[in-house]
Amino acid sequence: MSQTPLLELRDLSVGLKGDRVEYDIVRNINLSIYQNEILAIVGESGCGKSLTALSILGLHASPPLRITSGSITYDGRDLTKVSPEELRKVRGAEIAMIFQDPMSALDPMFTVGTLLTSAIRAHKKVTDSAAEKIAHECLADAGIEDPRRRFGEFPFQLSGGVSQRVMIALALVNNPKILIADEPTTALDVTVQAQILERLKDLKNERGMSIMLITHNLGVVASVADRMAVMYTGEIVEIGSVQNVFSVPQHPYTTGLLGAVPRLGSNSVALVPIIGRVPLPDNLPKGCTFADRCGRVVPECGVNRPELVSRGAAEVRCFNPFR
Ligand SMILES: Nc1ncnc2c1ncn2[C@@H]1O[C@H](COP(=O)(O)OP(=O)(O)OP(=O)(O)O)[C@@H](O)[C@H]1O
Ligand SMILES: [Mg+2]
């Protein structure tokens, strides 16, 4: 893509530093988000998807975790270097995040209306009625049918699907340029999942937003994302357009994940694990970290770590990729 990225992660590593340990969990991530696209991040549990996302907004548990190298460039600034105050202004207003579990993210003491209007006031000076108007619009934009009624309700009165939509509305109130959605629908039933993802896709188009969508669900990726990054043991192993990665997957890990995908349109979306286990970040094997589980190993895999290199329309980290 020749466009300038909205957000650019360069060589980003996030590590754990304790009394006696020090190792990186997320390693040398190079990732750009462009305007008006949905970028999906996929990979098995523990591969560093959430940590990558959290570190963008400085929300990783620090200490013990810290950014050990690299930069996160947004709007001409390196977010790894700005003051906490400046980062707080970016968070919510420019880059918003929605989490997997709305029930624990929505404060039970406040009504939906109060949650939304205080989020607006945290970044903007507006009158009560202006804040209310924005809140209603965002609830409607998040796909809530009766914003007026929901406005006065408390989180416990909402179903899982409505709670997740309120979370989306909360993320939208300050009209962010980028929305980071970390498994926004895993707790919901399949029909509601599909509706919410469609809404996210519409929001991308209506508001010209960019969305970083973290998911285990490759069916979701195929239906809503534009580009995708496949992560394994804290690294990107393949990145390209969804069209390209699905039709010509090159990394054996990607083909493994895709092999586990149901037909498009089917409701069954569970990811069948690839044989073997993901090595832990404090005990990575020498050479390629996927070698133990890979059906295409060549001698070099046990010796050196492959770099991410351009191959065709994608970038791949493998000594013996497909095609
Ligand atoms: N606060 C922490 N202290 C130590 N290790 C952590 C901490 N948070 C995350 N990790 C480790 O970092 C690694 C990546 O975790 P992360 O939550 O980013 O994975 P993920 O890809 O989001 O997984 P999932 O799909 O299960 O959400 C895991 O090995 C995890 O144990
Ligand atoms: Mg996660």
Short mmCIF file of C-alpha atoms and ligand atoms in Angstrom, two decimals:
data_model
loop_
_atom_site.label_atom_id
_atom_site.label_comp_id
_atom_site.label_asym_id
_atom_site.label_seq_id
_atom_site.Cartn_x
_atom_site.Cartn_y
_atom_site.Cartn_z
CA MET A 1 0.00 0.00 0.00
CA SER A 2 1.45 3.36 -0.95
CA GLN A 3 -0.82 5.33 1.41
CA THR A 4 0.66 6.76 4.63
CA PRO A 5 -0.32 4.61 7.60
CA LEU A 6 -2.51 6.07 10.34
CA LEU A 7 -0.71 4.00 12.92
CA GLU A 8 2.62 2.31 12.49
CA LEU A 9 4.28 -0.21 14.78
CA ARG A 10 7.98 -0.56 14.01
CA ASP A 11 10.08 -3.33 15.47
CA LEU A 12 7.87 -3.33 18.57
CA SER A 13 8.82 -5.74 21.34
CA VAL A 14 7.08 -6.07 24.68
CA GLY A 15 8.78 -8.04 27.39
CA LEU A 16 8.49 -9.23 30.94
CA LYS A 17 10.98 -7.95 33.44
CA GLY A 18 10.86 -9.49 36.89
CA ASP A 19 13.41 -9.97 39.66
CA ARG A 20 15.20 -12.76 37.92
CA VAL A 21 13.64 -12.97 34.48
CA GLU A 22 13.75 -10.89 31.39
CA TYR A 23 12.40 -11.99 28.04
CA ASP A 24 10.27 -10.64 25.23
CA ILE A 25 6.74 -11.90 24.73
CA VAL A 26 5.81 -9.84 21.68
CA ARG A 27 8.76 -9.65 19.35
CA ASN A 28 9.72 -7.23 16.61
CA ILE A 29 6.24 -6.45 15.34
CA ASN A 30 6.05 -4.41 12.15
CA LEU A 31 2.47 -3.50 11.47
CA SER A 32 0.65 -0.59 9.86
CA ILE A 33 -2.98 0.38 9.97
CA TYR A 34 -4.27 2.43 7.06
CA GLN A 35 -7.31 4.64 6.87
CA ASN A 36 -10.67 2.96 6.39
CA GLU A 37 -9.58 -0.65 6.64
CA ILE A 38 -10.23 -3.58 8.91
CA LEU A 39 -7.02 -5.32 9.86
CA ALA A 40 -7.53 -8.68 11.54
CA ILE A 41 -5.01 -10.22 13.91
CA VAL A 42 -5.34 -13.97 14.27
CA GLY A 43 -3.43 -16.76 15.97
CA GLU A 44 -3.80 -19.28 18.76
CA SER A 45 -4.23 -18.37 22.39
CA GLY A 46 -1.13 -16.90 24.00
CA CYS A 47 0.55 -15.74 20.79
CA GLY A 48 0.53 -12.09 21.88
CA LYS A 49 -2.47 -10.57 20.09
CA SER A 50 -3.89 -8.80 23.14
CA LEU A 51 -0.52 -7.69 24.40
CA THR A 52 0.29 -6.10 21.05
CA ALA A 53 -3.05 -4.26 21.09
CA LEU A 54 -2.80 -3.18 24.72
CA SER A 55 0.71 -1.84 24.28
CA ILE A 56 -0.49 0.56 21.56
CA LEU A 57 -2.44 2.48 24.19
CA GLY A 58 -0.01 1.83 27.03
CA LEU A 59 -2.56 -0.46 28.67
CA HIS A 60 -0.24 -3.45 29.15
CA ALA A 61 0.39 -4.38 32.80
CA SER A 62 3.43 -2.25 33.46
CA PRO A 63 5.31 -3.39 35.50
CA PRO A 64 6.11 -6.26 35.03
CA LEU A 65 5.56 -5.83 31.29
CA ARG A 66 7.28 -3.09 29.36
CA ILE A 67 8.02 -2.05 25.82
CA THR A 68 11.59 -3.21 25.26
CA SER A 69 12.15 -1.89 21.74
CA GLY A 70 10.56 -0.19 18.78
CA SER A 71 8.12 2.61 18.17
CA ILE A 72 4.39 3.21 17.78
CA THR A 73 3.85 6.16 15.49
CA TYR A 74 0.50 7.91 15.49
CA ASP A 75 -0.10 11.38 14.08
CA GLY A 76 3.60 12.24 14.00
CA ARG A 77 4.27 11.12 17.57
CA ASP A 78 5.85 8.03 19.07
CA LEU A 79 3.27 6.80 21.58
CA THR A 80 5.96 4.87 23.46
CA LYS A 81 7.56 8.21 24.33
CA VAL A 82 4.68 10.60 25.03
CA SER A 83 3.62 11.64 28.54
CA PRO A 84 0.87 9.69 30.33
CA GLU A 85 -1.32 12.77 29.99
CA GLU A 86 -0.85 12.90 26.23
CA LEU A 87 -1.48 9.17 25.92
CA ARG A 88 -4.69 9.59 27.89
CA LYS A 89 -5.87 12.16 25.35
CA VAL A 90 -5.19 9.78 22.47
CA ARG A 91 -6.92 6.93 24.27
CA GLY A 92 -10.63 7.07 23.69
CA ALA A 93 -10.59 10.20 21.59
CA GLU A 94 -8.28 9.14 18.74
CA ILE A 95 -7.83 5.43 19.30
CA ALA A 96 -10.54 3.56 21.20
CA MET A 97 -10.53 0.00 22.43
CA ILE A 98 -13.30 -2.49 23.06
CA PHE A 99 -12.71 -5.57 25.13
CA GLN A 100 -14.00 -9.08 25.11
CA ASP A 101 -16.03 -9.00 28.29
CA PRO A 102 -18.52 -6.11 28.39
CA MET A 103 -19.99 -7.17 31.72
CA SER A 104 -16.75 -6.51 33.53
CA ALA A 105 -15.92 -3.42 31.50
CA LEU A 106 -19.19 -1.56 32.16
CA ASP A 107 -19.31 -0.03 35.63
CA PRO A 108 -22.46 -1.50 37.25
CA MET A 109 -23.04 1.61 39.37
CA PHE A 110 -23.92 3.87 36.46
CA THR A 111 -26.64 3.98 33.86
CA VAL A 112 -25.76 3.59 30.20
CA GLY A 113 -26.47 7.30 29.77
CA THR A 114 -24.10 8.34 32.53
CA LEU A 115 -21.36 6.03 31.23
CA LEU A 116 -21.65 7.49 27.76
CA THR A 117 -21.97 11.16 28.69
CA SER A 118 -19.03 10.99 31.11
CA ALA A 119 -16.91 9.38 28.40
CA ILE A 120 -17.82 12.31 26.13
CA ARG A 121 -17.04 14.88 28.83
CA ALA A 122 -13.68 13.28 29.55
CA HIS A 123 -12.50 14.61 26.20
CA LYS A 124 -14.85 17.44 25.22
CA LYS A 125 -16.51 20.44 26.83
CA VAL A 126 -20.18 20.09 25.88
CA THR A 127 -23.56 20.92 27.36
CA ASP A 128 -25.71 18.18 28.91
CA SER A 129 -28.08 18.14 25.99
CA ALA A 130 -25.26 18.04 23.41
CA ALA A 131 -23.64 15.11 25.25
CA GLU A 132 -26.99 13.33 25.37
CA LYS A 133 -27.50 13.84 21.68
CA ILE A 134 -24.08 12.37 20.84
CA ALA A 135 -24.77 9.45 23.19
CA HIS A 136 -28.09 8.68 21.48
CA GLU A 137 -26.49 8.83 18.07
CA CYS A 138 -23.70 6.49 19.12
CA LEU A 139 -26.12 3.99 20.63
CA ALA A 140 -28.05 4.03 17.37
CA ASP A 141 -24.80 3.71 15.40
CA ALA A 142 -23.85 0.71 17.50
CA GLY A 143 -27.09 -0.91 16.35
CA ILE A 144 -29.22 -0.33 19.44
CA GLU A 145 -32.84 -0.03 18.42
CA ASP A 146 -34.26 1.96 21.31
CA PRO A 147 -31.49 4.31 22.49
CA ARG A 148 -33.87 6.34 24.67
CA ARG A 149 -34.88 3.39 26.77
CA ARG A 150 -31.34 2.02 27.05
CA PHE A 151 -30.06 5.40 28.17
CA GLY A 152 -31.66 5.04 31.59
CA GLU A 153 -30.82 1.37 32.12
CA PHE A 154 -28.07 -0.13 34.24
CA PRO A 155 -25.59 -2.68 32.80
CA PHE A 156 -27.24 -5.59 34.65
CA GLN A 157 -30.47 -4.93 32.75
CA LEU A 158 -28.81 -5.54 29.40
CA SER A 159 -28.37 -8.79 27.49
CA GLY A 160 -24.87 -9.80 26.38
CA GLY A 161 -25.46 -8.55 22.85
CA VAL A 162 -26.83 -5.19 23.99
CA SER A 163 -23.95 -4.79 26.48
CA GLN A 164 -21.45 -5.38 23.71
CA ARG A 165 -23.22 -2.78 21.58
CA VAL A 166 -23.07 -0.32 24.49
CA MET A 167 -19.32 -1.01 24.62
CA ILE A 168 -19.11 -0.18 20.93
CA ALA A 169 -21.16 3.00 21.50
CA LEU A 170 -18.79 3.96 24.33
CA ALA A 171 -15.86 3.51 22.00
CA LEU A 172 -17.53 5.69 19.36
CA VAL A 173 -18.53 8.72 21.44
CA ASN A 174 -15.42 10.72 20.67
CA ASN A 175 -15.36 9.71 17.03
CA PRO A 176 -12.04 7.85 17.11
CA LYS A 177 -9.99 7.31 13.98
CA ILE A 178 -9.01 3.83 15.04
CA LEU A 179 -11.01 1.23 16.92
CA ILE A 180 -9.17 -1.69 18.46
CA ALA A 181 -11.57 -4.57 19.09
CA ASP A 182 -10.12 -7.46 21.06
CA GLU A 183 -12.38 -10.49 20.54
CA PRO A 184 -15.47 -8.29 20.73
CA THR A 185 -17.98 -11.06 20.17
CA THR A 186 -16.65 -14.30 21.64
CA ALA A 187 -19.07 -14.27 24.56
CA LEU A 188 -22.09 -13.94 22.27
CA ASP A 189 -24.19 -16.40 20.33
CA VAL A 190 -23.46 -16.80 16.65
CA THR A 191 -26.36 -14.74 15.29
CA VAL A 192 -25.60 -11.78 17.54
CA GLN A 193 -21.89 -12.13 16.70
CA ALA A 194 -22.65 -11.84 13.02
CA GLN A 195 -24.89 -8.78 13.54
CA ILE A 196 -22.26 -6.98 15.61
CA LEU A 197 -19.49 -7.70 13.14
CA GLU A 198 -21.64 -6.45 10.28
CA ARG A 199 -22.22 -3.28 12.32
CA LEU A 200 -18.46 -2.83 12.76
CA LYS A 201 -18.01 -3.20 9.04
CA ASP A 202 -20.74 -0.61 8.36
CA LEU A 203 -19.16 1.75 10.88
CA LYS A 204 -15.88 1.47 9.06
CA ASN A 205 -17.64 2.57 5.89
CA GLU A 206 -19.97 5.18 7.38
CA ARG A 207 -17.37 6.87 9.59
CA GLY A 208 -14.30 6.09 7.51
CA MET A 209 -12.75 4.49 10.58
CA SER A 210 -10.01 1.92 10.76
CA ILE A 211 -10.48 -1.17 12.88
CA MET A 212 -7.95 -3.56 14.33
CA LEU A 213 -9.95 -6.70 14.95
CA ILE A 214 -8.48 -9.45 17.11
CA THR A 215 -10.24 -12.75 16.73
CA HIS A 216 -9.85 -16.50 16.86
CA ASN A 217 -12.51 -16.83 14.27
CA LEU A 218 -11.27 -17.09 10.71
CA GLY A 219 -14.82 -17.11 9.37
CA VAL A 220 -15.15 -13.61 10.82
CA VAL A 221 -11.91 -12.55 9.18
CA ALA A 222 -13.05 -13.79 5.80
CA SER A 223 -16.33 -11.91 5.99
CA VAL A 224 -15.29 -8.55 7.43
CA ALA A 225 -11.53 -7.89 7.24
CA ASP A 226 -9.47 -6.32 4.46
CA ARG A 227 -6.02 -7.43 5.60
CA MET A 228 -4.85 -9.97 8.13
CA ALA A 229 -1.79 -10.64 10.22
CA VAL A 230 -1.15 -14.14 11.53
CA MET A 231 0.73 -14.21 14.82
CA TYR A 232 2.66 -17.07 16.37
CA THR A 233 4.81 -16.99 19.52
CA GLY A 234 4.73 -13.21 19.66
CA GLU A 235 5.70 -12.63 16.04
CA ILE A 236 3.91 -11.98 12.78
CA VAL A 237 4.45 -15.05 10.59
CA GLU A 238 2.30 -13.98 7.65
CA ILE A 239 0.59 -10.75 6.66
CA GLY A 240 -1.31 -9.77 3.55
CA SER A 241 -4.74 -9.06 2.13
CA VAL A 242 -7.47 -11.41 3.34
CA GLN A 243 -8.13 -12.35 -0.26
CA ASN A 244 -4.50 -13.26 -0.80
CA VAL A 245 -3.83 -15.07 2.47
CA PHE A 246 -7.00 -17.15 2.17
CA SER A 247 -6.46 -18.07 -1.47
CA VAL A 248 -2.68 -18.55 -1.40
CA PRO A 249 -1.60 -19.14 2.21
CA GLN A 250 2.15 -19.57 2.37
CA HIS A 251 3.16 -20.20 5.97
CA PRO A 252 2.49 -23.77 7.21
CA TYR A 253 1.01 -22.27 10.38
CA THR A 254 -1.47 -20.25 8.30
CA THR A 255 -2.49 -23.31 6.30
CA GLY A 256 -2.90 -25.16 9.60
CA LEU A 257 -5.25 -22.47 10.90
CA LEU A 258 -7.15 -22.32 7.63
CA GLY A 259 -7.47 -26.09 7.56
CA ALA A 260 -9.45 -25.70 10.72
CA VAL A 261 -11.87 -23.18 9.23
CA PRO A 262 -15.37 -24.30 8.42
CA ARG A 263 -16.92 -23.45 5.06
CA LEU A 264 -17.96 -19.84 4.77
CA GLY A 265 -21.54 -19.38 5.81
CA SER A 266 -21.46 -22.28 8.22
CA ASN A 267 -22.19 -21.52 11.84
CA SER A 268 -19.52 -23.74 13.31
CA VAL A 269 -16.48 -21.61 13.88
CA ALA A 270 -14.35 -23.44 16.44
CA LEU A 271 -10.65 -23.46 15.74
CA VAL A 272 -9.32 -27.01 15.79
CA PRO A 273 -5.82 -26.82 17.22
CA ILE A 274 -2.83 -27.74 15.16
CA ILE A 275 -1.04 -30.78 16.65
CA GLY A 276 1.37 -29.93 19.43
CA ARG A 277 1.67 -26.98 21.74
CA VAL A 278 2.65 -23.37 21.40
CA PRO A 279 6.09 -22.95 23.00
CA LEU A 280 6.13 -20.49 25.90
CA PRO A 281 7.83 -17.11 25.52
CA ASP A 282 10.46 -17.89 28.19
CA ASN A 283 11.42 -21.14 26.53
CA LEU A 284 11.43 -20.69 22.77
CA PRO A 285 13.30 -23.27 20.71
CA LYS A 286 16.36 -22.36 18.70
CA GLY A 287 15.53 -21.70 15.06
CA CYS A 288 11.95 -21.40 13.85
CA THR A 289 9.51 -21.46 16.79
CA PHE A 290 6.97 -23.41 14.70
CA ALA A 291 9.43 -26.14 13.57
CA ASP A 292 8.29 -28.68 16.18
CA ARG A 293 4.76 -28.59 14.86
CA CYS A 294 5.49 -28.11 11.18
CA GLY A 295 5.15 -30.67 8.38
CA ARG A 296 7.53 -28.84 6.05
CA VAL A 297 10.72 -28.54 8.09
CA VAL A 298 14.05 -28.26 6.31
CA PRO A 299 17.42 -28.42 8.11
CA GLU A 300 17.75 -24.65 8.40
CA CYS A 301 14.54 -24.44 10.48
CA GLY A 302 16.29 -25.96 13.49
CA VAL A 303 19.24 -23.58 13.23
CA ASN A 304 18.13 -20.06 12.32
CA ARG A 305 15.13 -17.84 12.97
CA PRO A 306 13.43 -16.94 9.71
CA GLU A 307 12.87 -13.25 8.95
CA LEU A 308 9.61 -11.84 7.65
CA VAL A 309 10.16 -11.40 3.89
CA SER A 310 7.98 -10.26 0.99
CA ARG A 311 6.79 -13.15 -1.14
CA GLY A 312 4.24 -12.42 -3.82
CA ALA A 313 1.60 -10.13 -2.40
CA ALA A 314 2.21 -11.16 1.22
CA GLU A 315 5.03 -11.19 3.77
CA VAL A 316 6.01 -14.54 5.25
CA ARG A 317 8.38 -15.75 7.96
CA CYS A 318 9.37 -19.22 6.73
CA PHE A 319 12.32 -21.04 5.13
CA ASN A 320 10.09 -23.44 3.24
CA PRO A 321 6.75 -21.73 2.50
CA PHE A 322 4.04 -23.10 0.22
CA ARG A 323 4.13 -22.01 -3.47
N1 LIG B 1 0.74 -9.53 32.91
C1 LIG B 1 1.42 -10.55 32.36
N2 LIG B 1 2.50 -11.09 32.98
C2 LIG B 1 3.16 -12.10 32.42
N3 LIG B 1 2.88 -12.66 31.24
C3 LIG B 1 1.83 -12.17 30.59
C4 LIG B 1 1.04 -11.09 31.09
N4 LIG B 1 0.05 -10.82 30.20
C5 LIG B 1 0.23 -11.70 29.20
N5 LIG B 1 1.27 -12.52 29.42
C6 LIG B 1 1.76 -13.59 28.54
O1 LIG B 1 1.92 -13.07 27.26
C7 LIG B 1 1.63 -14.04 26.28
C8 LIG B 1 0.69 -13.44 25.26
O2 LIG B 1 -0.53 -13.15 25.89
P1 LIG B 1 -1.75 -12.45 25.12
O3 LIG B 1 -2.79 -12.21 26.13
O4 LIG B 1 -1.27 -11.31 24.33
O5 LIG B 1 -2.20 -13.62 24.13
P2 LIG B 1 -3.41 -13.64 23.10
O6 LIG B 1 -2.84 -13.94 21.76
O7 LIG B 1 -4.22 -12.42 23.25
O8 LIG B 1 -4.22 -14.93 23.60
P3 LIG B 1 -5.82 -15.20 23.67
O9 LIG B 1 -6.20 -15.61 22.29
O10 LIG B 1 -5.94 -16.31 24.64
O11 LIG B 1 -6.49 -13.95 24.13
C9 LIG B 1 1.07 -15.25 27.01
O12 LIG B 1 2.11 -16.21 27.09
C10 LIG B 1 0.73 -14.70 28.36
O13 LIG B 1 0.89 -15.69 29.34
MG MG B 2 -6.14 -12.05 23.92
#
